[in-house]
Tab-separated table of N, CA and C in Angstrom:
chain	number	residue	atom	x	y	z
L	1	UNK	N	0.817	-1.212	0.000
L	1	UNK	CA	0.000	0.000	0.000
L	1	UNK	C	0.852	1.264	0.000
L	2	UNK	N	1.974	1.246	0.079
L	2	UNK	CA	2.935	2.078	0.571
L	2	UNK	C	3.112	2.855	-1.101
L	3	UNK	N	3.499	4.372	-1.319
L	3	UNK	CA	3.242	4.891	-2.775
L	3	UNK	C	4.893	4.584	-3.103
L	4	UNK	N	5.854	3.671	-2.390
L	4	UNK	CA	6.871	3.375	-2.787
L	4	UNK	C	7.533	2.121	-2.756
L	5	UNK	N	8.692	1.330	-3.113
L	5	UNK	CA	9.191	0.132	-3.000
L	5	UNK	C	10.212	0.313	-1.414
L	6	UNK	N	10.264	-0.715	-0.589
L	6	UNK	CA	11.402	-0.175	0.405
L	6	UNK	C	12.654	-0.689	-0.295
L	7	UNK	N	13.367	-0.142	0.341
L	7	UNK	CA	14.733	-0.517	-0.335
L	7	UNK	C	15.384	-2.160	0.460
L	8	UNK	N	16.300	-2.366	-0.177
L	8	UNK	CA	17.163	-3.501	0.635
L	8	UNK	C	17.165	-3.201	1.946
L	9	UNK	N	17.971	-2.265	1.935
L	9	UNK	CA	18.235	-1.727	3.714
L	9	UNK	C	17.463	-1.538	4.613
L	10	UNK	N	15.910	-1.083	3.638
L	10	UNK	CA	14.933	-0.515	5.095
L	10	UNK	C	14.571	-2.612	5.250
L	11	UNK	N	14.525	-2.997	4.213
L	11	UNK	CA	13.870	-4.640	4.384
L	11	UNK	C	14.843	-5.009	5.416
L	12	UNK	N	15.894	-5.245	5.263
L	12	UNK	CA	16.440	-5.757	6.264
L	12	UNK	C	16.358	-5.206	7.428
L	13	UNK	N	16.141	-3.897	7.346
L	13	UNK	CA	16.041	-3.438	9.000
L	13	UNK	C	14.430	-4.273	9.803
L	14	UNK	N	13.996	-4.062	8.694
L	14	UNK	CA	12.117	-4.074	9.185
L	14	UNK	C	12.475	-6.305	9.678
L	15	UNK	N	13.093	-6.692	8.909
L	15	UNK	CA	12.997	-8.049	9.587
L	15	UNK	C	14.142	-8.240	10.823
L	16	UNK	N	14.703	-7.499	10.725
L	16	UNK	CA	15.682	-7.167	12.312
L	16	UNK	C	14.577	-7.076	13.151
L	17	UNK	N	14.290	-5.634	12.971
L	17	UNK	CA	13.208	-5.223	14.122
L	17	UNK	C	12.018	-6.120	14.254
L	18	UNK	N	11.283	-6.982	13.256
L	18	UNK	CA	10.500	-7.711	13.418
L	18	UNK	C	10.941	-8.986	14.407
L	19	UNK	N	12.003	-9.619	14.143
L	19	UNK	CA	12.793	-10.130	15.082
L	19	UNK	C	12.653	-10.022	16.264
L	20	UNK	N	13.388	-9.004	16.240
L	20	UNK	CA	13.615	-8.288	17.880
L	20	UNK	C	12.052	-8.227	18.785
L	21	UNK	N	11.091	-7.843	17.739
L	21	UNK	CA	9.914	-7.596	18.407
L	21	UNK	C	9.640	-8.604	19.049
L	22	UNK	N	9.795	-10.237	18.234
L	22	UNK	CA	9.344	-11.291	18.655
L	22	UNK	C	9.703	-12.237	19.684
L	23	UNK	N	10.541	-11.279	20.175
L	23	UNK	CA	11.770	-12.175	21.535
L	23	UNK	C	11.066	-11.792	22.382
L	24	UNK	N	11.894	-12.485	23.727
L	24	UNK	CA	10.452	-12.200	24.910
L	24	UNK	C	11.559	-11.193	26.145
L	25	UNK	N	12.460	-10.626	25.771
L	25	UNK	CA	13.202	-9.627	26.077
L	25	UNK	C	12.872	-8.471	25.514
L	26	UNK	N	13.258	-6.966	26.018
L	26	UNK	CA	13.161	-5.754	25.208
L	26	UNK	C	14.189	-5.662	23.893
L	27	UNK	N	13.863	-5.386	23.448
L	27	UNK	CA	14.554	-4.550	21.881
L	27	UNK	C	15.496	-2.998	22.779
L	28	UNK	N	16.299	-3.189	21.929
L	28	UNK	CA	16.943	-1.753	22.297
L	28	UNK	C	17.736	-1.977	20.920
L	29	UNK	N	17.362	-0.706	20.237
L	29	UNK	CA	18.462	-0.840	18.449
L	29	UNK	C	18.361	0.517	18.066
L	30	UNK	N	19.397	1.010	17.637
L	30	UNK	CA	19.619	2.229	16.902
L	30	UNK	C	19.228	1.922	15.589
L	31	UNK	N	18.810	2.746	14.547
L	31	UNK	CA	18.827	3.255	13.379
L	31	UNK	C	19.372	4.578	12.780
L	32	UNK	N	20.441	4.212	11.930
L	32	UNK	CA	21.340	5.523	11.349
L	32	UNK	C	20.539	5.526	10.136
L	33	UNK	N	20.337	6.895	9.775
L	33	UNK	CA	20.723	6.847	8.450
L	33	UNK	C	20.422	8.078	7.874
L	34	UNK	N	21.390	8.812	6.832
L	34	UNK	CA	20.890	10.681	5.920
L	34	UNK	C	19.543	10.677	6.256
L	35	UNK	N	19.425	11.589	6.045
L	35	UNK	CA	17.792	12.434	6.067
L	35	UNK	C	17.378	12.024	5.211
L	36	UNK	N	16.036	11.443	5.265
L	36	UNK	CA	15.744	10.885	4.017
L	36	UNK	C	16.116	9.632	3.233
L	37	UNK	N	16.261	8.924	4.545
L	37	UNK	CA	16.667	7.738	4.078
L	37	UNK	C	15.575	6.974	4.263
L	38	UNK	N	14.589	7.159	5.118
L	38	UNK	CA	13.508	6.277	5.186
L	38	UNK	C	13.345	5.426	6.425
L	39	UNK	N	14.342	5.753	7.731
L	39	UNK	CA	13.623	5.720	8.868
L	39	UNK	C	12.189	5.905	9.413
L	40	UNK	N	11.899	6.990	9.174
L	40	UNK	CA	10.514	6.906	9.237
L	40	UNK	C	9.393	6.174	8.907
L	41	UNK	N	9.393	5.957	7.343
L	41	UNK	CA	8.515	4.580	7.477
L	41	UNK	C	9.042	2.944	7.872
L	42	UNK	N	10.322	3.089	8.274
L	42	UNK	CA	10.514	1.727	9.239
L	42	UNK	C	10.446	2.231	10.939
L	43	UNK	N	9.994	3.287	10.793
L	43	UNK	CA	9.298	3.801	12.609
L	43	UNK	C	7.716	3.263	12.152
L	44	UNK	N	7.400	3.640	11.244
L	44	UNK	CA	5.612	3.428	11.029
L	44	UNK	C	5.418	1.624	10.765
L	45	UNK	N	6.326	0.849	10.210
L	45	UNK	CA	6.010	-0.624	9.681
L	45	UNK	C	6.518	-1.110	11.579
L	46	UNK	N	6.912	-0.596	12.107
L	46	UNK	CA	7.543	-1.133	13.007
L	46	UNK	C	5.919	-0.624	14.033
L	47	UNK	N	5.407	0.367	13.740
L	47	UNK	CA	4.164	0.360	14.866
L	47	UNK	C	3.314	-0.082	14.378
L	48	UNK	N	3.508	-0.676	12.988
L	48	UNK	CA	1.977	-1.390	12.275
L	48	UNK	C	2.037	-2.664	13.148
L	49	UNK	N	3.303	-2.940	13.492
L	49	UNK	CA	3.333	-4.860	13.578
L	49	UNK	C	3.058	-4.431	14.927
L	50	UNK	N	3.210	-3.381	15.839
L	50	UNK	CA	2.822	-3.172	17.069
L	50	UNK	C	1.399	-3.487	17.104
L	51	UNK	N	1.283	-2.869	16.386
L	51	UNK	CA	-0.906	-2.277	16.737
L	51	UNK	C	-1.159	-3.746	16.419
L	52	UNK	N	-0.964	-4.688	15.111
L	52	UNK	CA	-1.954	-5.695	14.885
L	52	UNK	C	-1.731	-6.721	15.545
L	53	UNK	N	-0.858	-6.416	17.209
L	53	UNK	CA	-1.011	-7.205	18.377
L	53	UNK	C	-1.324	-6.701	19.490
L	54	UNK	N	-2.052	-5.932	19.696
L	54	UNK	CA	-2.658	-5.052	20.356
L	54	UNK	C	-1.940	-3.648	21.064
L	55	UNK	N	-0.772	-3.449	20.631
L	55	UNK	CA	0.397	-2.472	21.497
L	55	UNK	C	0.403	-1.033	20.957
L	56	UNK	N	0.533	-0.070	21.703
L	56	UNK	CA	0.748	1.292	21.168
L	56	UNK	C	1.727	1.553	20.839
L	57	UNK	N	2.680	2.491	19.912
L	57	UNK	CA	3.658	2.998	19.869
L	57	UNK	C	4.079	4.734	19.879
L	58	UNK	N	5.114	5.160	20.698
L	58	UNK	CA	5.213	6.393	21.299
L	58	UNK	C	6.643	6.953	20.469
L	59	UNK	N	6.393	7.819	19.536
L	59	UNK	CA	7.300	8.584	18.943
L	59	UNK	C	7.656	9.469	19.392
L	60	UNK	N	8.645	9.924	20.307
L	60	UNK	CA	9.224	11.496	20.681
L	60	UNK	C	10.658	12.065	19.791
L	61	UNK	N	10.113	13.319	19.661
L	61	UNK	CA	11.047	14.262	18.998
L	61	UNK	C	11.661	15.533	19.467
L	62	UNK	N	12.817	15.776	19.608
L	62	UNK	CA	12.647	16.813	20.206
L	62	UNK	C	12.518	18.328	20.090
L	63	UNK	N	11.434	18.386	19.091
L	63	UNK	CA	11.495	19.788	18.459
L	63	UNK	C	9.228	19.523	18.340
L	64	UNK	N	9.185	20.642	18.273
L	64	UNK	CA	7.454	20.602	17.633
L	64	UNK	C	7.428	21.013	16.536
L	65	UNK	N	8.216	21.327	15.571
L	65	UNK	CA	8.098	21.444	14.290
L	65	UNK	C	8.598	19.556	13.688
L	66	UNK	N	9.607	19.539	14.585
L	66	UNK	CA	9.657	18.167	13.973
L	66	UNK	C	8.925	17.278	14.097
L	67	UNK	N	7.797	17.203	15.740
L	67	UNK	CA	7.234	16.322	15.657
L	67	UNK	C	6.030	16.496	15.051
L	68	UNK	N	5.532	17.495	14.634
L	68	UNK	CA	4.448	17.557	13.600
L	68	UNK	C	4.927	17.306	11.884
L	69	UNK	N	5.992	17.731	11.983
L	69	UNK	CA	6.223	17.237	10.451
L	69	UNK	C	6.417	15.460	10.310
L	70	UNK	N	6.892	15.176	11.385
L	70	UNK	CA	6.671	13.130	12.031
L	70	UNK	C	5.378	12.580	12.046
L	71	UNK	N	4.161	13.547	12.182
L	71	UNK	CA	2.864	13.468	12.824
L	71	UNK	C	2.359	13.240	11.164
L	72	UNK	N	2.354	14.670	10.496
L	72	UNK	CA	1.548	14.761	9.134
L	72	UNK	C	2.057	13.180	8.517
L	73	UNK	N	3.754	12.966	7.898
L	73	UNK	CA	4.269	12.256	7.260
L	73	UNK	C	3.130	10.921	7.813
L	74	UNK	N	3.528	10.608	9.021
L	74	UNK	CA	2.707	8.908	9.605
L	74	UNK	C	1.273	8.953	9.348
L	75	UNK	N	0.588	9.863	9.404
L	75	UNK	CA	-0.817	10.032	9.300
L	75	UNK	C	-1.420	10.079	7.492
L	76	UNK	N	-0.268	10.250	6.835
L	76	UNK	CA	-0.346	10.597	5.190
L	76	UNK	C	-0.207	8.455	4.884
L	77	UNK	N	0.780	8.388	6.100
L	77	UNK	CA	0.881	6.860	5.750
L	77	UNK	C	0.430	6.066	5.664
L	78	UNK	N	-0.408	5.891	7.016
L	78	UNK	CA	-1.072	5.229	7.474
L	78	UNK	C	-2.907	5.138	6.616
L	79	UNK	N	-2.703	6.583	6.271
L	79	UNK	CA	-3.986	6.382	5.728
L	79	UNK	C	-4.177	5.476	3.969
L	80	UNK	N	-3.227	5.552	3.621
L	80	UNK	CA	-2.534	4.665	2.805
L	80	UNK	C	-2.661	3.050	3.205
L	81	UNK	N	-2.670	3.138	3.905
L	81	UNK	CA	-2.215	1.832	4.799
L	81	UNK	C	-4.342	1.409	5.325
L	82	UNK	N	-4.746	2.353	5.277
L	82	UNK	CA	-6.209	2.131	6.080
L	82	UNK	C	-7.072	1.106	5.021
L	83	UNK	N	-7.029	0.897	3.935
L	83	UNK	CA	-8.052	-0.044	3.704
L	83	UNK	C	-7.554	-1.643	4.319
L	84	UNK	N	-6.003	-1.939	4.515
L	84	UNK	CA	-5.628	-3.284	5.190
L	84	UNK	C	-5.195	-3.190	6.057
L	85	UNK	N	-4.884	-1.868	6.740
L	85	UNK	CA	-4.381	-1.840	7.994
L	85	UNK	C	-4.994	-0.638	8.963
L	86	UNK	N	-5.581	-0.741	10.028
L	86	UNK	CA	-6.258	0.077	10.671
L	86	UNK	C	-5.157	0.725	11.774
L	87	UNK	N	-4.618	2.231	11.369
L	87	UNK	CA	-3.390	2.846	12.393
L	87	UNK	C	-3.787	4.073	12.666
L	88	UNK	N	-4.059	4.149	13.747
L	88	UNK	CA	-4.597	5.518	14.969
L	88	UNK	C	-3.804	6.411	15.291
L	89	UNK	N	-3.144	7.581	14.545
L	89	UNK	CA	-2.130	8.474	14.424
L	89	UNK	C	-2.679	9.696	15.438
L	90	UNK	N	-1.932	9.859	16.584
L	90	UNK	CA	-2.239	10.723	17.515
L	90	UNK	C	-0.898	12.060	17.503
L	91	UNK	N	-1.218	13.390	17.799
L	91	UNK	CA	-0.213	14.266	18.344
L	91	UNK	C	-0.253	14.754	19.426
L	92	UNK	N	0.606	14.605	20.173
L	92	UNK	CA	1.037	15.266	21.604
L	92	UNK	C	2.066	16.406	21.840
L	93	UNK	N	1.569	17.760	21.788
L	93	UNK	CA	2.912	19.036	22.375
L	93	UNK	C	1.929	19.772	23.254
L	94	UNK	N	3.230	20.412	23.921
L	94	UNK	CA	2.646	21.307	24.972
L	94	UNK	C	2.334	22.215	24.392
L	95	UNK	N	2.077	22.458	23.190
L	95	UNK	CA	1.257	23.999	22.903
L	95	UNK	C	0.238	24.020	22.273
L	96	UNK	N	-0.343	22.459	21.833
L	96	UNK	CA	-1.501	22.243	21.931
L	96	UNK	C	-2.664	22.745	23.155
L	97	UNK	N	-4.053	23.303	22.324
L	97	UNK	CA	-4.755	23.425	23.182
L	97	UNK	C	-4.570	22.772	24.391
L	98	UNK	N	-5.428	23.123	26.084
L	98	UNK	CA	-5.435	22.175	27.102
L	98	UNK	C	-6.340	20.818	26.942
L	99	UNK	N	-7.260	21.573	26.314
L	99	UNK	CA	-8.785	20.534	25.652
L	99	UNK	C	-8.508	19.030	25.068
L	100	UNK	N	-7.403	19.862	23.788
L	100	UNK	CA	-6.728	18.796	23.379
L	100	UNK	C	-5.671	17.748	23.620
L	101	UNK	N	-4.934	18.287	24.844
L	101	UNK	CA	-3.775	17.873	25.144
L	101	UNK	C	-4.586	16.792	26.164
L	102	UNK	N	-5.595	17.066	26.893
L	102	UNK	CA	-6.632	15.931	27.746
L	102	UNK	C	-7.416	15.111	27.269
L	103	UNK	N	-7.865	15.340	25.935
L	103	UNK	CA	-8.160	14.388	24.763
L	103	UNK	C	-7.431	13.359	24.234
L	104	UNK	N	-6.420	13.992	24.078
L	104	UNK	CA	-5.127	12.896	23.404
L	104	UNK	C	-4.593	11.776	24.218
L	105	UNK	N	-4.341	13.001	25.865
L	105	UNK	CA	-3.623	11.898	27.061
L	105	UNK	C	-5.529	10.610	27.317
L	106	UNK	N	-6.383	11.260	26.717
L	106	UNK	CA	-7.395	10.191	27.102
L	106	UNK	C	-7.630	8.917	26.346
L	107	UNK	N	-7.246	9.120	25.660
L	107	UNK	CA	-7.285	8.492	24.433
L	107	UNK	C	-5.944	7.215	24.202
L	108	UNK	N	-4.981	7.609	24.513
L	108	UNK	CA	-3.854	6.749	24.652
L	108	UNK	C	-4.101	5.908	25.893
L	109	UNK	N	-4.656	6.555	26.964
L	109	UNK	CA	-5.314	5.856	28.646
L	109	UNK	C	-6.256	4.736	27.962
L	110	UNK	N	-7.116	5.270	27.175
L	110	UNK	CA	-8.466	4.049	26.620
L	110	UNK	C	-6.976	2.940	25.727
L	111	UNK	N	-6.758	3.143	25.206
L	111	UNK	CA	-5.820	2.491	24.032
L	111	UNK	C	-6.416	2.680	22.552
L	112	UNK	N	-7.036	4.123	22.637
L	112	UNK	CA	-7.685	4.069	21.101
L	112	UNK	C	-6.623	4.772	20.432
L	113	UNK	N	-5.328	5.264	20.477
L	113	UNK	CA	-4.585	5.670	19.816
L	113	UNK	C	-3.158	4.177	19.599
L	114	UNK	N	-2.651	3.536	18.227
L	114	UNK	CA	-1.882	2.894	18.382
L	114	UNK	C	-1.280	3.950	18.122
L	115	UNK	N	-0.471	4.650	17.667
L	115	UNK	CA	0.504	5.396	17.836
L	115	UNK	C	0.540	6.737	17.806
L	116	UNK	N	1.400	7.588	19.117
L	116	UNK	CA	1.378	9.281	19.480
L	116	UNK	C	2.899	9.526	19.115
L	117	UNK	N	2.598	10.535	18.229
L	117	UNK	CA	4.176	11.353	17.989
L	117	UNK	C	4.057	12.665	18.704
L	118	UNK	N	5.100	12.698	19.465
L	118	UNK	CA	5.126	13.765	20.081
L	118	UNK	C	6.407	14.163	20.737
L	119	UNK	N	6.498	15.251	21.522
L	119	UNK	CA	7.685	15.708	21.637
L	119	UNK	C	7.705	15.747	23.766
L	120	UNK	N	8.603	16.387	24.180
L	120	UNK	CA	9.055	15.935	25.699
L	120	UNK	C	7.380	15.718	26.064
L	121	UNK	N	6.336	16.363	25.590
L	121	UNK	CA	5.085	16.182	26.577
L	121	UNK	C	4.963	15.068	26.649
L	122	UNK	N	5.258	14.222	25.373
L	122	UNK	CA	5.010	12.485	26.241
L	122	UNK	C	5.554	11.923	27.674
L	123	UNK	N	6.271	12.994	27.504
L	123	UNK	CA	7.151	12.154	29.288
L	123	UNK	C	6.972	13.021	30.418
L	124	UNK	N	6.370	13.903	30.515
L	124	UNK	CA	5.510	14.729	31.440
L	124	UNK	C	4.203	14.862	31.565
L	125	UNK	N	3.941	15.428	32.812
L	125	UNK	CA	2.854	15.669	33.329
L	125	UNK	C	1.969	13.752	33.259
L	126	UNK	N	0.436	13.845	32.941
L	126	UNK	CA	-0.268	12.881	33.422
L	126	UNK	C	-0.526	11.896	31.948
L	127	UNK	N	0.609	11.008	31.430
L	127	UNK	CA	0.292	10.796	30.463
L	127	UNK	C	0.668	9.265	30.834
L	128	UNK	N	-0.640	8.410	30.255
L	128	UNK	CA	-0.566	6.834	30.813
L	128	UNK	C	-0.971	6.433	29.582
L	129	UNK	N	-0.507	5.051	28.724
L	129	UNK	CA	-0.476	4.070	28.286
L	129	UNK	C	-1.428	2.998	28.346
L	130	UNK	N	-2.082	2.892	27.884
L	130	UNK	CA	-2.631	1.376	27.486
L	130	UNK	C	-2.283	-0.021	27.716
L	131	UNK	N	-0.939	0.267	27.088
L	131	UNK	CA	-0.038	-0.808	26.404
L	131	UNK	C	0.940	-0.291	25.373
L	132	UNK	N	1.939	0.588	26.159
L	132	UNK	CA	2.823	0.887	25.649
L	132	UNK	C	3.994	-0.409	25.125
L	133	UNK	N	4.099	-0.443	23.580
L	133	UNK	CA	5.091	-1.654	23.742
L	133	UNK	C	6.420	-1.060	22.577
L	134	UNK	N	5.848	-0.010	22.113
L	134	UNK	CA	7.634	0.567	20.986
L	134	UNK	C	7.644	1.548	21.352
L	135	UNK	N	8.857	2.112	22.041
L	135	UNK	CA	9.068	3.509	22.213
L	135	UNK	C	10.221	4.125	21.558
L	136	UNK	N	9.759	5.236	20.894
L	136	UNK	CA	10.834	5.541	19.334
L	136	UNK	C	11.474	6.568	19.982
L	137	UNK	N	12.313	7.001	19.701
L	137	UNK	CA	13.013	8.720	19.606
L	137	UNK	C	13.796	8.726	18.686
L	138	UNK	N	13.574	9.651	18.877
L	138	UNK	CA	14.161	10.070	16.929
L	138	UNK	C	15.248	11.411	17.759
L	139	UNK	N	16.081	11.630	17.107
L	139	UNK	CA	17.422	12.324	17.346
L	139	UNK	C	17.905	12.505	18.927
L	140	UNK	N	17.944	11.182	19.673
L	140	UNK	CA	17.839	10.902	21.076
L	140	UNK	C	19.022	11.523	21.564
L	141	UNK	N	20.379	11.988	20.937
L	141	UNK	CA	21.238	12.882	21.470
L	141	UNK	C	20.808	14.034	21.723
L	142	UNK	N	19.917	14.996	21.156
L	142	UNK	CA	19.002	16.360	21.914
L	142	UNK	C	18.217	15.886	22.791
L	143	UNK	N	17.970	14.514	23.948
L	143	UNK	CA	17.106	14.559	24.843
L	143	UNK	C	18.245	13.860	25.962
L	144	UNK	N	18.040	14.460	27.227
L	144	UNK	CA	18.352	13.828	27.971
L	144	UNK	C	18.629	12.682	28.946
L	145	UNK	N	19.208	11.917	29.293
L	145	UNK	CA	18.799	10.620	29.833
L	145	UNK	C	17.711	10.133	30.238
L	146	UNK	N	17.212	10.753	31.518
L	146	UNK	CA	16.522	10.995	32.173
L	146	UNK	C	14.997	11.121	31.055
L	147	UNK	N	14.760	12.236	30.564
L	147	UNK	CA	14.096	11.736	29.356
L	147	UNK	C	14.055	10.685	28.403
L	148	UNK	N	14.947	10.159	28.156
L	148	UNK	CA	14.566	9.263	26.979
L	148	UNK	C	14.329	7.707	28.150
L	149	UNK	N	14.905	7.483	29.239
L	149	UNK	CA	14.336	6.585	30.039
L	149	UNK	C	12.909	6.829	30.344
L	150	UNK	N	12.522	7.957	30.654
L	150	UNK	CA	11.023	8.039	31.480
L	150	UNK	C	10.152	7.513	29.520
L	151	UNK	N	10.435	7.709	28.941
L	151	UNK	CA	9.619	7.329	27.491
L	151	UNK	C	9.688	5.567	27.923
L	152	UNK	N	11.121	5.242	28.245
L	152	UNK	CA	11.175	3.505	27.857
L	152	UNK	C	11.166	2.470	29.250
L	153	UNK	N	10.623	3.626	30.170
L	153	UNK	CA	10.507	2.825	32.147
L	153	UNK	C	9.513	2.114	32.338
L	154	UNK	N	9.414	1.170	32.597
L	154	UNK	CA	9.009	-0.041	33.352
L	154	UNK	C	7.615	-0.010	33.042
L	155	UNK	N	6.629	-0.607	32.592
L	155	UNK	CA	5.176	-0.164	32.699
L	155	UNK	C	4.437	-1.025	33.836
L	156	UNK	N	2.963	-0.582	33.573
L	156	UNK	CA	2.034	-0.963	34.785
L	156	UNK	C	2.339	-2.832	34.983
L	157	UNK	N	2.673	-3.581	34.003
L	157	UNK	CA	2.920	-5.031	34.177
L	157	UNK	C	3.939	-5.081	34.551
L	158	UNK	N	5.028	-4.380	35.183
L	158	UNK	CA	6.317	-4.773	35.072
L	158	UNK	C	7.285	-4.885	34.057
L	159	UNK	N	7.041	-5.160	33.055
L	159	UNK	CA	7.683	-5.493	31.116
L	159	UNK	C	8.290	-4.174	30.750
L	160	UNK	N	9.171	-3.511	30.481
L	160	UNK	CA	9.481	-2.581	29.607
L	160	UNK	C	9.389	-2.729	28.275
L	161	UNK	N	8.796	-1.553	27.586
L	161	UNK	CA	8.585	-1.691	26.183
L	161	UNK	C	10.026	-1.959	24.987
L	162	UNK	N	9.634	-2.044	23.872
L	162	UNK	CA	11.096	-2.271	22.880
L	162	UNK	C	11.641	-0.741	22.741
L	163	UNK	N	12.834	-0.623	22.414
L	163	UNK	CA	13.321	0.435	22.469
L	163	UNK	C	13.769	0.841	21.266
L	164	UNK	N	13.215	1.852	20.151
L	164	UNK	CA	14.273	2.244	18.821
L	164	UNK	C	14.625	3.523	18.434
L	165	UNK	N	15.762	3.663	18.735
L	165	UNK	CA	16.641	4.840	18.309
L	165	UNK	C	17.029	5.201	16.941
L	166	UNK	N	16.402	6.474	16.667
L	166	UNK	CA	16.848	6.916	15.644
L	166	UNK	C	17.283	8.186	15.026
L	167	UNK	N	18.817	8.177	14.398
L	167	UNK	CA	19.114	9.096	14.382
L	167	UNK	C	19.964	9.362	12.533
L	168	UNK	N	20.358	10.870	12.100
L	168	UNK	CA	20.641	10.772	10.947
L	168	UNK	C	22.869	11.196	11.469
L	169	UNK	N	22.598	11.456	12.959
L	169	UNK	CA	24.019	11.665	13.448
L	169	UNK	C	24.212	11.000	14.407
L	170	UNK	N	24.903	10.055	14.478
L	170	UNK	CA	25.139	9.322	15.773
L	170	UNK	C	26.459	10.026	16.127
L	171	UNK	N	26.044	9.371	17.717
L	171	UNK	CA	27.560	10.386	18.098
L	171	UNK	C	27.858	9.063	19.652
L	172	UNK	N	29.104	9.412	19.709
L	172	UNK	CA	29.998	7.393	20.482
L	172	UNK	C	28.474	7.436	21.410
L	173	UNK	N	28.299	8.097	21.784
L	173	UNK	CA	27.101	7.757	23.343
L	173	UNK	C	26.376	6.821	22.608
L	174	UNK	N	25.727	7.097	21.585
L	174	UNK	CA	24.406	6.622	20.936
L	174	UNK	C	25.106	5.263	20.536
L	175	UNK	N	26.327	5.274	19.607
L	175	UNK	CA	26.356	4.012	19.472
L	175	UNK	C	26.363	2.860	20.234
C-alpha cells in the first residue's frame, strides 16, 4: 500500500526489528541513516506490527516542528495503509490546546490511539499508556537521559517496552 518500494536496507532493518519484536526480552536498536533515508517509514512498519497485536507505539522528537512534520508524514501513511491496515495516528505538544492535550492523554489511557508522535510532553505531566510496547526517539542525542528513560521505564505489568533509536548523526554515546 505504501506509494513506494522499500529498499534492501529498510527490508532488512524491518525483519531485524520484526525479530527483535518477537523475543520475549526488550529490543533496544539504533537506526542511522541521511535524512531521508527512510527511517521513518521503518518507525511506522515497526508500529503497524505493534498495533496488529494489540500495542501502542510512542514517537518522541525533540522539536514541535519536527514532531508535527513526524505526525503529518505517519498520518499521510497510514492512511494509505487504512483499507488493510487500521493505524490511529495521535499528536502530543505542549502547545496544543489544554482541551486537546486531555483528549489525546485520554485516548492513549483508553488504548484508542496505536501510535502518538510527540515531543518531551510524552514524558511529562499525566500521560498513561494502554499498552505501551515501541518507544521511538528520533534524534535521542538532543534529549536527555533521564528523558529518553522516562519514554522507555518499566510499565504498569512490570515489562518494559522495545526500544528504537533513531538518528541521521550518531555520536559514540548513541552508538
Amino acid at each position: 500500500a505504501l506509494p513506494y518500494r522499500l529498499t534492501q536496507a529498510q527490508r532488512r532493518v524491518m525483519r531485524e526489528i520484526l525479530d527483535d519484536l518477537a523475543k520475549p526480552h526488550p529490543m533496544n536498536r539504533l537506526v542511522q541513516g541521511d535524512v531521508g533515508s527512510g527511517k521513518t517509514v521503518v518507525a511506522l512498519l515497526a508500529a503497524v506490527a505493534v498495533a496488529a497485536c494489540g500495542g501502542q507505539t510512542a514517537l518522541m522528537a525533540p522539536t514541535e516542528l519536527l514532531a508535527e512534520q513526524h505526525f503529518r508524514t505517519l498520518s499521510k501513511l497510514a492512511t494509505l495503509l487504512a483499507p488493510k491496515v487500521r493505524m490511529r495516528v495521535g499528536l502530543l505538544t505542549s502547545s496544543l490546546p489544554r482541551a486537546e492535550i486531555r483528549a489525546v492523554r485520554g485516548l492513549l489511557a483508553m488504548g484508542e490511539l496505536d501510535l502518538v508522535v510527540g515531543t518531551h510532553a510524552l514524558v511529562q505531566g499525566e500521560v498513561q499508556f494502554r499498552n505501551l510496547v515501541l518507544s521511538i526517539v528520533d534524534e535521542q542525542h538532543r534529549f536527555g537521559v533521564l528523558q529518553r528513560a522516562a519514554l522507555a521505564g518499566v510499565r504498569a505489568d512490570g515489562r518494559f517496552p522495545h526500544r528504537l533509536v533513531m538518528t541521521a548523526t550518531p555520536i559514540p554515546r548513541s552508538l
